[in-house]
mmCIF file of C-alpha atoms and ligand atoms in Angstrom:
data_model
loop_
_atom_site.group_PDB
_atom_site.id
_atom_site.type_symbol
_atom_site.label_atom_id
_atom_site.label_comp_id
_atom_site.label_asym_id
_atom_site.label_seq_id
_atom_site.Cartn_x
_atom_site.Cartn_y
_atom_site.Cartn_z
ATOM 1 C CA UNK A 1 -38.808 7.032 4.373
ATOM 2 C CA UNK A 2 -41.602 4.691 3.444
ATOM 3 C CA UNK A 3 -41.212 3.009 0.049
ATOM 4 C CA UNK A 4 -44.344 1.377 -1.350
ATOM 5 C CA UNK A 5 -43.858 -1.442 -3.804
ATOM 6 C CA UNK A 6 -46.909 -3.195 -5.193
ATOM 7 C CA UNK A 7 -46.794 -6.847 -6.157
ATOM 8 C CA UNK A 8 -49.346 -7.376 -8.896
ATOM 9 C CA UNK A 9 -51.253 -10.604 -9.334
ATOM 10 C CA UNK A 10 -50.165 -12.492 -12.471
ATOM 11 C CA UNK A 11 -52.823 -14.505 -14.281
ATOM 12 C CA UNK A 12 -50.589 -17.288 -15.448
ATOM 13 C CA UNK A 13 -51.269 -20.503 -17.305
ATOM 14 C CA UNK A 14 -49.315 -22.740 -19.653
ATOM 15 C CA UNK A 15 -49.302 -19.940 -22.284
ATOM 16 C CA UNK A 16 -47.426 -17.524 -20.023
ATOM 17 C CA UNK A 17 -48.259 -14.620 -17.734
ATOM 18 C CA UNK A 18 -50.663 -11.709 -17.965
ATOM 19 C CA UNK A 19 -50.992 -8.792 -15.571
ATOM 20 C CA UNK A 20 -53.994 -6.458 -15.598
ATOM 21 C CA UNK A 21 -53.922 -3.124 -13.756
ATOM 22 C CA UNK A 22 -57.146 -1.323 -12.915
ATOM 23 C CA UNK A 23 -57.446 2.123 -11.399
ATOM 24 C CA UNK A 24 -58.518 2.201 -7.730
ATOM 25 C CA UNK A 25 -58.148 -1.577 -7.563
ATOM 26 C CA UNK A 26 -54.530 -2.388 -8.383
ATOM 27 C CA UNK A 27 -53.476 1.277 -8.715
ATOM 28 C CA UNK A 28 -54.383 3.757 -5.947
ATOM 29 C CA UNK A 29 -55.433 6.600 -8.266
ATOM 30 C CA UNK A 30 -57.290 7.329 -11.500
ATOM 31 C CA UNK A 31 -54.926 6.578 -14.403
ATOM 32 C CA UNK A 32 -54.946 9.612 -16.687
ATOM 33 C CA UNK A 33 -51.788 8.865 -18.651
ATOM 34 C CA UNK A 34 -49.540 5.965 -19.561
ATOM 35 C CA UNK A 35 -46.048 6.361 -20.973
ATOM 36 C CA UNK A 36 -42.965 4.205 -21.241
ATOM 37 C CA UNK A 37 -39.311 4.587 -21.966
ATOM 38 C CA UNK A 38 -37.041 2.199 -23.811
ATOM 39 C CA UNK A 39 -33.641 2.300 -25.558
ATOM 40 C CA UNK A 40 -32.182 4.187 -22.578
ATOM 41 C CA UNK A 41 -28.508 3.346 -22.593
ATOM 42 C CA UNK A 42 -26.761 2.212 -19.421
ATOM 43 C CA UNK A 43 -24.890 5.225 -18.086
ATOM 44 C CA UNK A 44 -27.674 7.736 -18.706
ATOM 45 C CA UNK A 45 -29.701 9.117 -15.818
ATOM 46 C CA UNK A 46 -33.329 10.080 -16.453
ATOM 47 C CA UNK A 47 -35.693 11.987 -14.215
ATOM 48 C CA UNK A 48 -33.780 14.377 -11.922
ATOM 49 C CA UNK A 49 -36.939 16.214 -11.005
ATOM 50 C CA UNK A 50 -39.926 16.145 -8.670
ATOM 51 C CA UNK A 51 -43.618 16.784 -9.173
ATOM 52 C CA UNK A 52 -45.852 19.069 -7.146
ATOM 53 C CA UNK A 53 -49.002 17.038 -7.668
ATOM 54 C CA UNK A 54 -48.374 13.999 -9.868
ATOM 55 C CA UNK A 55 -48.454 10.475 -8.417
ATOM 56 C CA UNK A 56 -47.127 7.548 -10.410
ATOM 57 C CA UNK A 57 -46.516 3.827 -10.432
ATOM 58 C CA UNK A 58 -43.345 2.660 -12.194
ATOM 59 C CA UNK A 59 -43.152 -0.872 -13.579
ATOM 60 C CA UNK A 60 -40.037 -2.219 -15.282
ATOM 61 C CA UNK A 61 -41.841 -4.561 -17.665
ATOM 62 C CA UNK A 62 -38.615 -5.763 -19.269
ATOM 63 C CA UNK A 63 -35.071 -5.766 -17.930
ATOM 64 C CA UNK A 64 -34.075 -3.825 -14.847
ATOM 65 C CA UNK A 65 -33.502 -0.290 -13.635
ATOM 66 C CA UNK A 66 -32.684 1.460 -10.370
ATOM 67 C CA UNK A 67 -34.810 4.268 -8.986
ATOM 68 C CA UNK A 68 -33.413 6.805 -6.534
ATOM 69 C CA UNK A 69 -36.088 8.449 -4.412
ATOM 70 C CA UNK A 70 -35.364 11.531 -2.316
ATOM 71 C CA UNK A 71 -37.934 13.300 -0.138
ATOM 72 C CA UNK A 72 -35.564 16.113 0.817
ATOM 73 C CA UNK A 73 -34.580 14.405 4.068
ATOM 74 C CA UNK A 74 -33.792 10.832 3.107
ATOM 75 C CA UNK A 75 -32.826 8.930 -0.004
ATOM 76 C CA UNK A 76 -33.604 5.355 -0.976
ATOM 77 C CA UNK A 77 -32.484 3.319 -3.963
ATOM 78 C CA UNK A 78 -35.060 0.844 -5.187
ATOM 79 C CA UNK A 79 -34.198 -1.758 -7.839
ATOM 80 C CA UNK A 80 -37.025 -2.630 -10.232
ATOM 81 C CA UNK A 81 -36.434 -5.910 -11.999
ATOM 82 C CA UNK A 82 -39.708 -7.825 -12.001
ATOM 83 C CA UNK A 83 -42.575 -7.155 -14.430
ATOM 84 C CA UNK A 84 -45.066 -7.844 -11.609
ATOM 85 C CA UNK A 85 -43.684 -5.174 -9.241
ATOM 86 C CA UNK A 86 -44.774 -1.545 -9.217
ATOM 87 C CA UNK A 87 -43.076 1.277 -7.337
ATOM 88 C CA UNK A 88 -45.341 4.036 -6.067
ATOM 89 C CA UNK A 89 -43.794 7.498 -6.431
ATOM 90 C CA UNK A 90 -45.679 10.199 -4.579
ATOM 91 C CA UNK A 91 -45.690 13.896 -5.341
ATOM 92 C CA UNK A 92 -42.947 16.022 -3.728
ATOM 93 C CA UNK A 93 -40.417 13.272 -4.337
ATOM 94 C CA UNK A 94 -37.209 13.790 -6.288
ATOM 95 C CA UNK A 95 -36.625 10.798 -8.601
ATOM 96 C CA UNK A 96 -33.776 9.550 -10.741
ATOM 97 C CA UNK A 97 -33.812 6.468 -12.942
ATOM 98 C CA UNK A 98 -30.472 4.923 -13.854
ATOM 99 C CA UNK A 99 -28.622 1.657 -14.513
ATOM 100 C CA UNK A 100 -31.072 0.678 -17.239
ATOM 101 C CA UNK A 101 -30.196 -2.815 -18.420
ATOM 102 C CA UNK A 102 -29.948 -3.333 -22.202
ATOM 103 C CA UNK A 103 -33.486 -3.542 -23.596
ATOM 104 C CA UNK A 104 -35.141 -2.314 -20.381
ATOM 105 C CA UNK A 105 -38.665 -0.936 -20.744
ATOM 106 C CA UNK A 106 -39.996 1.243 -17.929
ATOM 107 C CA UNK A 107 -43.765 1.690 -17.944
ATOM 108 C CA UNK A 108 -45.319 4.547 -15.975
ATOM 109 C CA UNK A 109 -48.942 4.924 -14.893
ATOM 110 C CA UNK A 110 -49.661 8.532 -14.003
ATOM 111 C CA UNK A 111 -52.425 10.262 -12.072
ATOM 112 C CA UNK A 112 -52.336 13.440 -14.188
ATOM 113 C CA UNK A 113 -51.987 14.549 -17.775
ATOM 114 C CA UNK A 114 -48.621 15.917 -18.879
ATOM 115 C CA UNK A 115 -48.072 19.368 -17.408
ATOM 116 C CA UNK A 116 -44.638 20.995 -17.502
ATOM 117 C CA UNK A 117 -45.761 23.419 -14.738
ATOM 118 C CA UNK A 118 -46.000 20.466 -12.340
ATOM 119 C CA UNK A 119 -42.251 19.740 -12.641
ATOM 120 C CA UNK A 120 -39.560 20.983 -10.256
ATOM 121 C CA UNK A 121 -36.343 20.488 -12.187
ATOM 122 C CA UNK A 122 -33.952 22.342 -9.900
ATOM 123 C CA UNK A 123 -32.800 20.417 -6.796
ATOM 124 C CA UNK A 124 -32.397 23.499 -4.571
ATOM 125 C CA UNK A 125 -35.864 24.674 -5.572
ATOM 126 C CA UNK A 126 -37.159 21.199 -4.672
ATOM 127 C CA UNK A 127 -35.563 21.413 -1.213
ATOM 128 C CA UNK A 128 -37.157 24.852 -0.646
ATOM 129 C CA UNK A 129 -40.502 23.499 -1.841
ATOM 130 C CA UNK A 130 -40.582 20.471 0.492
ATOM 131 C CA UNK A 131 -39.206 22.342 3.507
ATOM 132 C CA UNK A 132 -41.918 25.011 3.343
HETATM 133 C C1 LIG B 201 -41.203 11.129 -14.359
HETATM 134 C C2 LIG B 201 -40.261 10.088 -14.819
HETATM 135 C C3 LIG B 201 -40.441 8.774 -14.106
HETATM 136 C C4 LIG B 201 -44.276 14.345 -23.149
HETATM 137 O O1 LIG B 201 -44.453 15.027 -24.182
HETATM 138 N N1 LIG B 201 -45.329 13.788 -22.530
HETATM 139 C C5 LIG B 201 -45.192 13.037 -21.397
HETATM 140 O O2 LIG B 201 -46.195 12.537 -20.859
HETATM 141 C C6 LIG B 201 -43.868 12.851 -20.874
HETATM 142 C C7 LIG B 201 -43.658 12.017 -19.621
HETATM 143 C C8 LIG B 201 -42.820 13.426 -21.510
HETATM 144 N N2 LIG B 201 -43.015 14.161 -22.636
HETATM 145 C C9 LIG B 201 -41.857 14.731 -23.336
HETATM 146 C C10 LIG B 201 -41.140 15.843 -22.571
HETATM 147 C C11 LIG B 201 -39.708 15.694 -23.021
HETATM 148 O O3 LIG B 201 -39.511 16.395 -24.213
HETATM 149 O O4 LIG B 201 -40.890 13.695 -23.510
HETATM 150 C C12 LIG B 201 -39.570 14.196 -23.348
HETATM 151 C C13 LIG B 201 -38.826 13.405 -22.283
HETATM 152 O O5 LIG B 201 -39.404 13.685 -20.993
HETATM 153 P P1 LIG B 201 -38.523 13.804 -19.657
HETATM 154 O O6 LIG B 201 -37.216 14.365 -19.965
HETATM 155 O O7 LIG B 201 -39.356 14.515 -18.624
HETATM 156 O O8 LIG B 201 -38.390 12.251 -19.267
HETATM 157 P P2 LIG B 201 -37.793 11.607 -17.940
HETATM 158 O O9 LIG B 201 -37.542 10.185 -18.257
HETATM 159 O O10 LIG B 201 -36.668 12.396 -17.389
HETATM 160 O O11 LIG B 201 -38.996 11.712 -16.854
HETATM 161 C C14 LIG B 201 -40.211 11.027 -17.061
HETATM 162 C C15 LIG B 201 -41.407 11.921 -16.727
HETATM 163 O O12 LIG B 201 -41.303 13.158 -17.449
HETATM 164 C C16 LIG B 201 -41.514 12.252 -15.264
HETATM 165 O O13 LIG B 201 -42.790 12.788 -14.986
HETATM 166 O O14 LIG B 201 -41.606 11.128 -13.206
HETATM 167 O O15 LIG B 201 -40.268 9.872 -16.234
#
């Protein structure tokens, strides 16, 4: 299973670092939505679903988190712990986010607006969907 991690270019100087993300340049799709999660306690698992159409880039801009990706055939665990790294998550991919460090902030750049109909929240339904 191919895992695509982007390494973004920091614009650093003696004041610190700055990362800018532009659609179709740094991000391979039009960014229609940005959301982020914080205050997720270690021990909780988020996600546990797939999307039929949505593509995303996940960036842990503070702290660390682990992402489990599952395409129905293979699984990979990808640690995100650098604010300049972005994990591409394609459609038809089951994802789980866990092991959030205290204070972790996970930023998500999404190719679509929020649409509950795009979610597959049942794992067996996901397996049927990807095997069709
Ligand atoms: C994903 C992973 C990485 C909204 O109202 N608008 C939004 O854009 C989003 C993302 C969520 N919500 C509401 C829906 C729920 O009532 O926020 C609540 C929490 O959402 P959810 O339980 O889906 O959050 P996660 O962390 O399990 O999953 C989220 C995204 O939903 C999902 O698309 O890929 O992050």
